[in-house]
mmCIF file of C-alpha atoms in Angstrom:
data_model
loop_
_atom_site.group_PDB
_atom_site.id
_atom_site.type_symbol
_atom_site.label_atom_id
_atom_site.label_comp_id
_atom_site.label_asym_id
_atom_site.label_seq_id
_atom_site.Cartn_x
_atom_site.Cartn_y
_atom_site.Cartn_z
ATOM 1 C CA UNK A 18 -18.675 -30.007 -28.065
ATOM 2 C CA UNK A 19 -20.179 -26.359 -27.888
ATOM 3 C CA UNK A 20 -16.457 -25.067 -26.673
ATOM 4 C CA UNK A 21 -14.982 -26.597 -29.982
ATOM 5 C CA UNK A 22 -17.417 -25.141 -32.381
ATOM 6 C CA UNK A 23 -15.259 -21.425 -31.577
ATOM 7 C CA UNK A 24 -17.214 -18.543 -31.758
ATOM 8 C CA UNK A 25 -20.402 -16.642 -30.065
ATOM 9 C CA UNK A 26 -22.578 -19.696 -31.108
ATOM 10 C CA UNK A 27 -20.059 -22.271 -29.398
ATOM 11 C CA UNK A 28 -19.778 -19.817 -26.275
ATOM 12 C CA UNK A 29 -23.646 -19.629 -26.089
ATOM 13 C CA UNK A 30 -24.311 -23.182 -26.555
ATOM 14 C CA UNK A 31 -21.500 -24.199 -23.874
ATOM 15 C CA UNK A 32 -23.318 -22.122 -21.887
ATOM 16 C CA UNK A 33 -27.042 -23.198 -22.370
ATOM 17 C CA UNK A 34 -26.068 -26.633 -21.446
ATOM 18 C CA UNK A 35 -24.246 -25.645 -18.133
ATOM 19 C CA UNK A 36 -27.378 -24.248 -17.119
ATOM 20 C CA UNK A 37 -29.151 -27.435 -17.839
ATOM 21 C CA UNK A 38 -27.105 -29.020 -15.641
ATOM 22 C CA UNK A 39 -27.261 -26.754 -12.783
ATOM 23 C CA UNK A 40 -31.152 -27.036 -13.031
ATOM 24 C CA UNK A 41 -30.679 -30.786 -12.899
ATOM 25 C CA UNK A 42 -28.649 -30.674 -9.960
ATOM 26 C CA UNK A 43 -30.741 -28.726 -8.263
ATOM 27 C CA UNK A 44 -33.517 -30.303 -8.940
ATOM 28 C CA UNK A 45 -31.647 -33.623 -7.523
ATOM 29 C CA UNK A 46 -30.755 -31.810 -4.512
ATOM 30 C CA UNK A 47 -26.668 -32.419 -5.503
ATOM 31 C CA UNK A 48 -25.044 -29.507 -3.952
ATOM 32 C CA UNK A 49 -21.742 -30.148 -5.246
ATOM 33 C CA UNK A 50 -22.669 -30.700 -9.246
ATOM 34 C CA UNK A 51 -24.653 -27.217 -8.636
ATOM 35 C CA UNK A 52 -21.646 -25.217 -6.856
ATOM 36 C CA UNK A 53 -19.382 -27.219 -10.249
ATOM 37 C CA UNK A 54 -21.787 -25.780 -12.452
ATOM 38 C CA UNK A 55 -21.915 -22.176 -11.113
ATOM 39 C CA UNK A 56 -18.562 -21.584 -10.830
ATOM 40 C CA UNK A 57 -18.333 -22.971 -14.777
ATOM 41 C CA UNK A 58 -20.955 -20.775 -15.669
ATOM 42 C CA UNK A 59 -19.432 -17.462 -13.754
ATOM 43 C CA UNK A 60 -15.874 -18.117 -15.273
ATOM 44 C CA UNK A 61 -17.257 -17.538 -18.457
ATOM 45 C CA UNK A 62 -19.837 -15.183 -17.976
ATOM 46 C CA UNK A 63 -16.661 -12.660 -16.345
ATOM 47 C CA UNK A 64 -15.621 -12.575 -19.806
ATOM 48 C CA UNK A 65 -18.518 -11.383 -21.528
ATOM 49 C CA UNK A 66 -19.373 -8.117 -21.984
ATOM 50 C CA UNK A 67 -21.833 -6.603 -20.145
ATOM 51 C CA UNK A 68 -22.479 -9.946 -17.895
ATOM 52 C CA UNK A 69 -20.224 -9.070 -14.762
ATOM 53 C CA UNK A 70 -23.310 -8.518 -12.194
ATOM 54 C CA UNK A 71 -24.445 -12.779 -13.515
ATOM 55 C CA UNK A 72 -20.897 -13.421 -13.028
ATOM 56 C CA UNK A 73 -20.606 -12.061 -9.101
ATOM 57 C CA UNK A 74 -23.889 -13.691 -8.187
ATOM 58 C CA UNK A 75 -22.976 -17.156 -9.875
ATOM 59 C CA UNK A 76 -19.497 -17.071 -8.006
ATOM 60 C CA UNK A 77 -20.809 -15.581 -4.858
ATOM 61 C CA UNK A 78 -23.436 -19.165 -4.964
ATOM 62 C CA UNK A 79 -20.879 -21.019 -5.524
ATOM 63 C CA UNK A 80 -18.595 -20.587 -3.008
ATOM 64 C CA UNK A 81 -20.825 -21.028 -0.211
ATOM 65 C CA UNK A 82 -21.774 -24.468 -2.047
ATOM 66 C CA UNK A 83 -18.888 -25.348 -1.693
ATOM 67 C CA UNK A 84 -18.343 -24.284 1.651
ATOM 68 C CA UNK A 85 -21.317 -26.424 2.718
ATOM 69 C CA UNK A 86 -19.839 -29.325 0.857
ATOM 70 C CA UNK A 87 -16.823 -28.946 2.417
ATOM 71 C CA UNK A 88 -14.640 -28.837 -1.419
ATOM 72 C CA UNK A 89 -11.903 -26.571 0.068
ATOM 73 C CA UNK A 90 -10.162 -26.676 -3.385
ATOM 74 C CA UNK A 91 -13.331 -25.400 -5.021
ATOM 75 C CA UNK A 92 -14.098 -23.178 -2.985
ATOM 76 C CA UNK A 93 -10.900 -21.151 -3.372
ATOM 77 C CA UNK A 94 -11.040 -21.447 -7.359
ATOM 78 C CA UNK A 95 -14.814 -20.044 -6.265
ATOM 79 C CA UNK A 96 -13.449 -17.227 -3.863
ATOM 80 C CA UNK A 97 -10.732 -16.300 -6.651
ATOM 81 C CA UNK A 98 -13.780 -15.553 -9.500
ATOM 82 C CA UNK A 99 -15.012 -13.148 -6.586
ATOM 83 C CA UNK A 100 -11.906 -11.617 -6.548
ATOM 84 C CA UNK A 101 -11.606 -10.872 -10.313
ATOM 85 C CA UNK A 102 -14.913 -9.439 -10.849
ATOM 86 C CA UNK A 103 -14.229 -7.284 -7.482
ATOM 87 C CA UNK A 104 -11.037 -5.958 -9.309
ATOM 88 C CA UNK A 105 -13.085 -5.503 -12.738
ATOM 89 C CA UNK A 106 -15.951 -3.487 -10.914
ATOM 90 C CA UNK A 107 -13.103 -1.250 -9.188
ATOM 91 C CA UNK A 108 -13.800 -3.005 -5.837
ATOM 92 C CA UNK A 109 -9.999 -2.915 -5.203
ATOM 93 C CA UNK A 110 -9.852 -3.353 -0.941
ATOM 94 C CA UNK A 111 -12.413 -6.606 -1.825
ATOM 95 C CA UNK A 112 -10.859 -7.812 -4.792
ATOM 96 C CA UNK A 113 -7.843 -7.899 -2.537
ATOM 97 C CA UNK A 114 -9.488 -9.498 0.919
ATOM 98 C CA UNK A 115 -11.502 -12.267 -1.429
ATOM 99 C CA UNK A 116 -7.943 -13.005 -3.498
ATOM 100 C CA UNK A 117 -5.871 -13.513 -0.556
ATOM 101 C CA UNK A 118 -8.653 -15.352 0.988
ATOM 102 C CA UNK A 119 -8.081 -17.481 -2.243
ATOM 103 C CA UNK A 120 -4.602 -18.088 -1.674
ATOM 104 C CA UNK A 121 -5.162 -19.593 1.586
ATOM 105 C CA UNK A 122 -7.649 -21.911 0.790
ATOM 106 C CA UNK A 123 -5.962 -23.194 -2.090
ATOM 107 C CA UNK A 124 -2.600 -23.828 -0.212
ATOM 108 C CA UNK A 125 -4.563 -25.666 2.280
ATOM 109 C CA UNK A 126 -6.144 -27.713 -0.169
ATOM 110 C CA UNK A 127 -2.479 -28.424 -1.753
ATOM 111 C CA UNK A 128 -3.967 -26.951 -4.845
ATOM 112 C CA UNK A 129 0.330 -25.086 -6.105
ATOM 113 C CA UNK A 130 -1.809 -23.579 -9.393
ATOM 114 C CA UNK A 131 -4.585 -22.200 -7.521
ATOM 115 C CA UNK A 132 -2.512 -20.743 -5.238
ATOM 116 C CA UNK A 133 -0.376 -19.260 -7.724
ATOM 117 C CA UNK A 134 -3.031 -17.662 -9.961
ATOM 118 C CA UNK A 135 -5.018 -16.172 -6.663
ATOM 119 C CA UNK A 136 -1.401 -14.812 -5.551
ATOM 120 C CA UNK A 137 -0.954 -13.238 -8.638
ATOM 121 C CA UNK A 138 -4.491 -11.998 -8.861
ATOM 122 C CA UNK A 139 -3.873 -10.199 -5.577
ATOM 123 C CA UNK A 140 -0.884 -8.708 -6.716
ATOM 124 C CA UNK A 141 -2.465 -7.132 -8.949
ATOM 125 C CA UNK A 142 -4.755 -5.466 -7.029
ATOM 126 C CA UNK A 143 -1.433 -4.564 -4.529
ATOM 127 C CA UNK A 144 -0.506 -2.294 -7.597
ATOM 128 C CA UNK A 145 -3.515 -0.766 -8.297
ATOM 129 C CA UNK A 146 -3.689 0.794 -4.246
ATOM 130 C CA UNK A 147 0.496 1.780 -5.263
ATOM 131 C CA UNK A 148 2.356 -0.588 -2.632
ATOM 132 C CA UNK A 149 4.381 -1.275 -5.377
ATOM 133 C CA UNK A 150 7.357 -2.635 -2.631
ATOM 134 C CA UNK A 151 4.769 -5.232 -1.413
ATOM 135 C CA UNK A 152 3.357 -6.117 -5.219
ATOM 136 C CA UNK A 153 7.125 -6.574 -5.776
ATOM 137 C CA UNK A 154 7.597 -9.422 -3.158
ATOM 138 C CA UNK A 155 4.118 -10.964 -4.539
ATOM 139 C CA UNK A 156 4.796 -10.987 -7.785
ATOM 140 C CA UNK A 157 8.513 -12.529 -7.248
ATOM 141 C CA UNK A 158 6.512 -15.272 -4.930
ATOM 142 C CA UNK A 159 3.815 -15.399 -7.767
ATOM 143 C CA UNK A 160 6.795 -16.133 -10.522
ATOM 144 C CA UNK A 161 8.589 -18.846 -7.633
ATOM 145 C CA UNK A 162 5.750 -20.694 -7.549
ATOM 146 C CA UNK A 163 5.077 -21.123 -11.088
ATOM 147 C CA UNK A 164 8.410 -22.234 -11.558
ATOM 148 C CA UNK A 165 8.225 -24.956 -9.353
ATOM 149 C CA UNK A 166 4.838 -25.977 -11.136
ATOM 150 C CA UNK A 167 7.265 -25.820 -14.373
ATOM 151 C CA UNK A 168 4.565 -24.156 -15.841
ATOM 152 C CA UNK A 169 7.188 -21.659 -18.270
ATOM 153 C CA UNK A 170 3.980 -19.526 -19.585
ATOM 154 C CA UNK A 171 2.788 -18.572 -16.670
ATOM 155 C CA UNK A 172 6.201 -18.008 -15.127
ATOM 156 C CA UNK A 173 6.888 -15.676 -18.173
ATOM 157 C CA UNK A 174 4.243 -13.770 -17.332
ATOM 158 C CA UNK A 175 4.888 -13.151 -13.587
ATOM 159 C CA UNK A 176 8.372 -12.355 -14.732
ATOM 160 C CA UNK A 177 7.061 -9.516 -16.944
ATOM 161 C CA UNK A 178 5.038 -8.557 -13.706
ATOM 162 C CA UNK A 179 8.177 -8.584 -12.050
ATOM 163 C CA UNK A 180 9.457 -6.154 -14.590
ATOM 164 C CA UNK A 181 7.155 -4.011 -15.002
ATOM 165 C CA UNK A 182 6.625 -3.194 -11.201
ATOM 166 C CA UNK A 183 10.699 -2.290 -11.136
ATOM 167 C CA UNK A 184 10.091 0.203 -13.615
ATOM 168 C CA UNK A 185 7.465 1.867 -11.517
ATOM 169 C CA UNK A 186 9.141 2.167 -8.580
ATOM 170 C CA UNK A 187 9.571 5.489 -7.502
ATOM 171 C CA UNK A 188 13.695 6.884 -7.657
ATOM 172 C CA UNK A 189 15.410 9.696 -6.962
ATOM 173 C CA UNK A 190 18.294 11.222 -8.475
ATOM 174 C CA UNK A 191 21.083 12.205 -6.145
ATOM 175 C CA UNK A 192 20.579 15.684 -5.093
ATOM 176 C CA UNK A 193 22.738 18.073 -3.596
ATOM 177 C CA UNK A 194 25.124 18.543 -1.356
ATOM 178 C CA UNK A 195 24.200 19.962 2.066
ATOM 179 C CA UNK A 196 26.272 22.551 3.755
ATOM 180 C CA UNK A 197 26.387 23.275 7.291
ATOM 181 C CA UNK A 198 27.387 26.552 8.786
ATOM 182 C CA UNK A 199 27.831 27.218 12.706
ATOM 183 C CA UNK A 200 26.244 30.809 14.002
ATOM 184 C CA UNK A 201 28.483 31.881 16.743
ATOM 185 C CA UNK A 202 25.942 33.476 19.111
ATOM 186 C CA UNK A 203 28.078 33.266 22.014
ATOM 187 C CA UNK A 204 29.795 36.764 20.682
ATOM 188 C CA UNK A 205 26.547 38.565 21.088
ATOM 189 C CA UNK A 206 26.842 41.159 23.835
ATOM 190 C CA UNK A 207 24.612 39.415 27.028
ATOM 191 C CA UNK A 208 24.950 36.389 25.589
ATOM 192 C CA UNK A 209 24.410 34.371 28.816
ATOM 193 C CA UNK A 210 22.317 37.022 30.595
ATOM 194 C CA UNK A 211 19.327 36.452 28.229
ATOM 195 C CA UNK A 212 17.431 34.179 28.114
ATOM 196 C CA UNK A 213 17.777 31.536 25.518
ATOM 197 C CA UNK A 214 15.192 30.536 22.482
ATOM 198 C CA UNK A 215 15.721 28.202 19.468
ATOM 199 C CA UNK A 216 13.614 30.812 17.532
ATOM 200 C CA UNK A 217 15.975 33.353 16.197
ATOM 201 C CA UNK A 218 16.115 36.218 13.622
ATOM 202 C CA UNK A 219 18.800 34.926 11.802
ATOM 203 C CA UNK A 220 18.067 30.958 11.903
ATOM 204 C CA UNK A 221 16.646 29.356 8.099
ATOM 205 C CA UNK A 222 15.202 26.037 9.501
ATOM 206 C CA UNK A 223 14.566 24.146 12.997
ATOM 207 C CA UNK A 224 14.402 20.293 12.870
ATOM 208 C CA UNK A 225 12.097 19.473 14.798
ATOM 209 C CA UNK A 226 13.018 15.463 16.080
ATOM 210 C CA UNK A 227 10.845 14.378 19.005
ATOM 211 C CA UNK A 228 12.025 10.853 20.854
ATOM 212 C CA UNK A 229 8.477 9.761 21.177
ATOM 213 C CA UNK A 230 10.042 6.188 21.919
ATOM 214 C CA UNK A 231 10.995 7.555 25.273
ATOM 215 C CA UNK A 232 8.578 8.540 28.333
ATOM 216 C CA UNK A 233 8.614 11.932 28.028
ATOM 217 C CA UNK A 234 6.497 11.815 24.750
ATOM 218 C CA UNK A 235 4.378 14.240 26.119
ATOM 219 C CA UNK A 236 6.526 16.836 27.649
ATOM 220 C CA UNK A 237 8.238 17.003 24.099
ATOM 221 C CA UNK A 238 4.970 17.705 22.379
ATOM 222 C CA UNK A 239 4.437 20.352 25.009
ATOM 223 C CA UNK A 240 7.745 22.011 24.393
ATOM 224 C CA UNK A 241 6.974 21.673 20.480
ATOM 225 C CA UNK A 242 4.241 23.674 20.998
ATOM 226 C CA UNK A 243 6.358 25.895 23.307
ATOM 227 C CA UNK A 244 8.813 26.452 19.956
ATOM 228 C CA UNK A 245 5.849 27.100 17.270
ATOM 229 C CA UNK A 246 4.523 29.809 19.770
ATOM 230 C CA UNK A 247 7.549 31.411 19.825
ATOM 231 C CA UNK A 248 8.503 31.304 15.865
ATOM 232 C CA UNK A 249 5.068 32.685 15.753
ATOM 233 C CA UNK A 250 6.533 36.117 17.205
ATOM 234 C CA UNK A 251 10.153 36.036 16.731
ATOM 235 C CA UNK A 252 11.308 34.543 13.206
ATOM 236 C CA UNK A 253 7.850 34.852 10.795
ATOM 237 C CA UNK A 254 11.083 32.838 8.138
ATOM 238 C CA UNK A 255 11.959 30.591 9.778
ATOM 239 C CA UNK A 256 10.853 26.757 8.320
ATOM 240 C CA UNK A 257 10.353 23.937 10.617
ATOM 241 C CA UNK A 258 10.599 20.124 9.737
ATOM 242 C CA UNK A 259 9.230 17.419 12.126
ATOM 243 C CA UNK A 260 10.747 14.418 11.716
ATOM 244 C CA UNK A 261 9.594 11.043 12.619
ATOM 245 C CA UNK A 262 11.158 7.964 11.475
ATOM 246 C CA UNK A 263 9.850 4.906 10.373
ATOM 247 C CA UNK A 264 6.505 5.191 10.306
ATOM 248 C CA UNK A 265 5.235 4.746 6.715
ATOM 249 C CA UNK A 266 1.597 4.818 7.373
ATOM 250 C CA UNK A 267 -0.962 7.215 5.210
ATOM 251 C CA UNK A 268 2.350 9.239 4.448
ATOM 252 C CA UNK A 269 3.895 6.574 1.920
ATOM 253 C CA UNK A 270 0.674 4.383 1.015
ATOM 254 C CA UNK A 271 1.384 1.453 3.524
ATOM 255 C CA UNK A 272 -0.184 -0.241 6.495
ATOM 256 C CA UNK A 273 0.648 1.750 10.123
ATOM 257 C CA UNK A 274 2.305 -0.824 12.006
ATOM 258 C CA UNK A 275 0.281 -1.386 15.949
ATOM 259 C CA UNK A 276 3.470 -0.176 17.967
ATOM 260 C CA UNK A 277 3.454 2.330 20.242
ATOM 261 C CA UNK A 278 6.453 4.539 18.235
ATOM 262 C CA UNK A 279 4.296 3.891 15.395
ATOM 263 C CA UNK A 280 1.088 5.233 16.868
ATOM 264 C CA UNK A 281 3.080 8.335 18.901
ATOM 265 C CA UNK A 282 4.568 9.183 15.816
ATOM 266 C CA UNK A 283 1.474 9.304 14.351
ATOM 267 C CA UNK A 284 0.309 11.524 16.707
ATOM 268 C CA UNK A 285 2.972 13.933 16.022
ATOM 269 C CA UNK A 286 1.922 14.211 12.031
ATOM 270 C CA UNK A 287 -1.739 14.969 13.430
ATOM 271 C CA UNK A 288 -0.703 17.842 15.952
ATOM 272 C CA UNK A 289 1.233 18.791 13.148
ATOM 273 C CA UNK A 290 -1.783 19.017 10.574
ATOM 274 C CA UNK A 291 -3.649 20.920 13.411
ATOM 275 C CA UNK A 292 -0.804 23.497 13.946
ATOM 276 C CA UNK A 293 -1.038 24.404 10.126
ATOM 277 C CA UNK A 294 -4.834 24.779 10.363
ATOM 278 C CA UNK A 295 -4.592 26.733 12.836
ATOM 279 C CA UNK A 296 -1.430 29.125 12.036
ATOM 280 C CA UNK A 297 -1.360 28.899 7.985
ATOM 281 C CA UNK A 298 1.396 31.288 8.103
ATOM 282 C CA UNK A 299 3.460 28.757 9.857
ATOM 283 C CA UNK A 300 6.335 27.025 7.546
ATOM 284 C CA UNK A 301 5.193 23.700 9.441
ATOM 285 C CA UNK A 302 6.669 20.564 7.190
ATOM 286 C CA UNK A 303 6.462 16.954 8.613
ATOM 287 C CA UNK A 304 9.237 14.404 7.023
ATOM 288 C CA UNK A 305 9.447 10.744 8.083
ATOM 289 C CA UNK A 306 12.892 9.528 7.471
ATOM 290 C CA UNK A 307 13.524 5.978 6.572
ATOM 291 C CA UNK A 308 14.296 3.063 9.323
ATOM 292 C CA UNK A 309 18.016 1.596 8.033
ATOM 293 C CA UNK A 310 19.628 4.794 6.612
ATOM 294 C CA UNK A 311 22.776 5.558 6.742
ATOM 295 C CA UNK A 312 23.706 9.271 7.891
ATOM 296 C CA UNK A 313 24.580 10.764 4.483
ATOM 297 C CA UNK A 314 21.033 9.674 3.705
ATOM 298 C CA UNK A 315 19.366 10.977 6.380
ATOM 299 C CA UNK A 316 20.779 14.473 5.477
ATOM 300 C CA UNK A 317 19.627 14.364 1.645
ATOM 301 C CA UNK A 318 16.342 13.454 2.745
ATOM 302 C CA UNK A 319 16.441 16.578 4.832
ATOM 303 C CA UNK A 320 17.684 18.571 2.074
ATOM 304 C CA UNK A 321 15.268 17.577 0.126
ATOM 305 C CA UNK A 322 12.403 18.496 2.380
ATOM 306 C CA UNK A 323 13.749 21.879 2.805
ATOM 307 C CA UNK A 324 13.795 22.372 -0.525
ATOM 308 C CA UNK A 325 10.614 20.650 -1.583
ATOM 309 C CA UNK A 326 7.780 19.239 1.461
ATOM 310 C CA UNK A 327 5.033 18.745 -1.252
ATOM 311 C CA UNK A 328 2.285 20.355 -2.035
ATOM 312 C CA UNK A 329 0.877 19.587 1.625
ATOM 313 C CA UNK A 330 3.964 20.065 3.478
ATOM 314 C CA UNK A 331 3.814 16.707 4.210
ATOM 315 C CA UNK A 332 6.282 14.146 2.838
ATOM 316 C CA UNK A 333 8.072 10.632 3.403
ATOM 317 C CA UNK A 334 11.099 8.797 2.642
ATOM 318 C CA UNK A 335 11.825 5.226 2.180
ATOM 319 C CA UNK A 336 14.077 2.710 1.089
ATOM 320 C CA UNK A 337 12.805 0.395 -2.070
ATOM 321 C CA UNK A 338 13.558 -2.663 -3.101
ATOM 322 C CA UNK A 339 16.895 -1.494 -5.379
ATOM 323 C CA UNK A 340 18.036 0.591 -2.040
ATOM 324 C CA UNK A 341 17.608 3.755 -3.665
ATOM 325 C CA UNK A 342 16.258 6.650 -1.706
ATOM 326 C CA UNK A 343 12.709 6.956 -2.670
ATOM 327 C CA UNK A 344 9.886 10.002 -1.774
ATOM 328 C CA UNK A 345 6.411 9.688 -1.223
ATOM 329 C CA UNK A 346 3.867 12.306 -0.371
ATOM 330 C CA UNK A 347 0.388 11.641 0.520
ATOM 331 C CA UNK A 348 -2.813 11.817 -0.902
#
């Protein structure tokens, strides 16, 4: 009755009565009408100005009610509040944890709409970190599901999501060509008397690509360091890009995958950061290339790099979503 007065007064009142019923229910010992009546009382209290900390501790209650009660449904509508008001207080890794969290209890429970709404609370906070190739998948699941439910509203609104994510995908526009030309060394006088190092005068850039899938990870570090130690004498110019592939990591925003190339690669972008804290002079870049591309690919992105490493000397490429070449350069 409060609720259809409209207005501050209607919200108040609303609200002043679902606090007399939590006192009841507590007083009666009910569990379950007290978790009901905290997570009323924190859905409207996270849209109130100035109310957010009420709104966490109400929610926070009432999800372990209802995980004593055993109210699986519940307690993911519960779990999802804590998610929002983690996302409006800038808690973005917990807004995430408690929103996925969410989404599993409510598809447990069978509950399609709570799923759907946690899922698309989630993806939201996906954006916000800038794994917009993962908020993409979400928020196509998000606009599946609702769908399904027939629910066209809602469904509109997870296909602007949709949208709005494409458009802030990162793209790149073709560069340039890249031309190769071959250094005939063998007419140098000696040629095959001397003895022979990558690091030359006249050379403009070494790529650096060490198989660290293979068992002799180490001894290719070791003759890495081999090659920096000479460049440090014998060509000050000359730039050097160490490439790993695959392995997105801190370098493009995502989650390191636990494999072993994953975690020797890794390694290489660390000895790498080392090198260049050690010998700033150095023209140390590392580039990780994307898994799946084609050849002609492969060389823009190392085009690119030679022209541009970022601001760190650090960069990485990927595939998106539209396969178009996209760059990324860490934090």
């Amino acid at each position: 009755a409060h609720l259809l007065q409209g207005g501050k007064a209607g919200r108040e009142g609303a609200f002043t009565s679902v606090k007399e019923g939590l006192d009841i229910f507590a007083t009666l010992g009910d569990q379950s009408g007290e978790a009901s009546c905290l997570l009323t009382m924190a859905t409207m209290l996270l849209h109130s100005e100035g109310r957010l900390a009420e709104a966490m501790s109400a929610a926070e209650r009432s999800r372990k009610l209802f995980l004593l009660v055993g109210d699986q449904r519940h307690q993911g509508l519960a779990t999802h509040a804590v998610a929002q008001g983690n996302l409006m207080l800038g808690e973005v890794d917990y807004g995430l944890q408690t929103a996925m969290q969410a989404v599993v209890l409510a598809r447990d429970a069978g509950d399609k709409f709570g799923e759907a709404a946690a899922l698309h609370t989630a993806t939201h906070a996906v954006v916000r970190k800038g794994r917009y190739g993962e908020a993409l998948r979400m928020a196509s699941e998000v606009q599946g599901l609702f769908r399904k439910m027939g629910n066209k509203q809602m469904e509109e609104a997870a296909r602007r999501m949709v949208d709005q994510i494409k458009e802030a995908l990162p793209t790149k526009a073709p560069g340039p060509s890249l031309s190769l030309r071959t250094q005939d060394d063998t007419a140098t006088p000696g040629y095959f008397m001397r003895s022979i190092t990558i690091a030359q005068k006249l050379s403009a850039c070494v790529i650096w690509s060490a198989p660290v899938n293979q068992h002799m990870y180490i001894r290719y570090c070791l003759e890495f360091l081999k090659l920096v130690d000479d460049l440090k004498t014998a060509a000050d110019g000359t730039k050097i890009l160490v490439t790993t592939q695959g392995v997105t990591a801190r370098q493009s925003g995502q989650d390191m995958a636990a494999t072993k190339l994953s975690l020797n690669a890794a390694t290489v972008w660390a000895m790498c950061r080392t090198l260049r804290l050690e010998s700033p002079r150095l023209h140390l870049a590392t580039i990780d290339l994307p898994l799946g591309a084609t050849a002609h690919e492969l060389t823009d992105c190392l085009n690119m790099a030679q022209d541009n490493s970022g601001p760190r000397s650090e960069i990485a490429f990927f595939m998106d979503r539209r396969n178009k070449l996209s760059v990324n350069t860490p934090a």
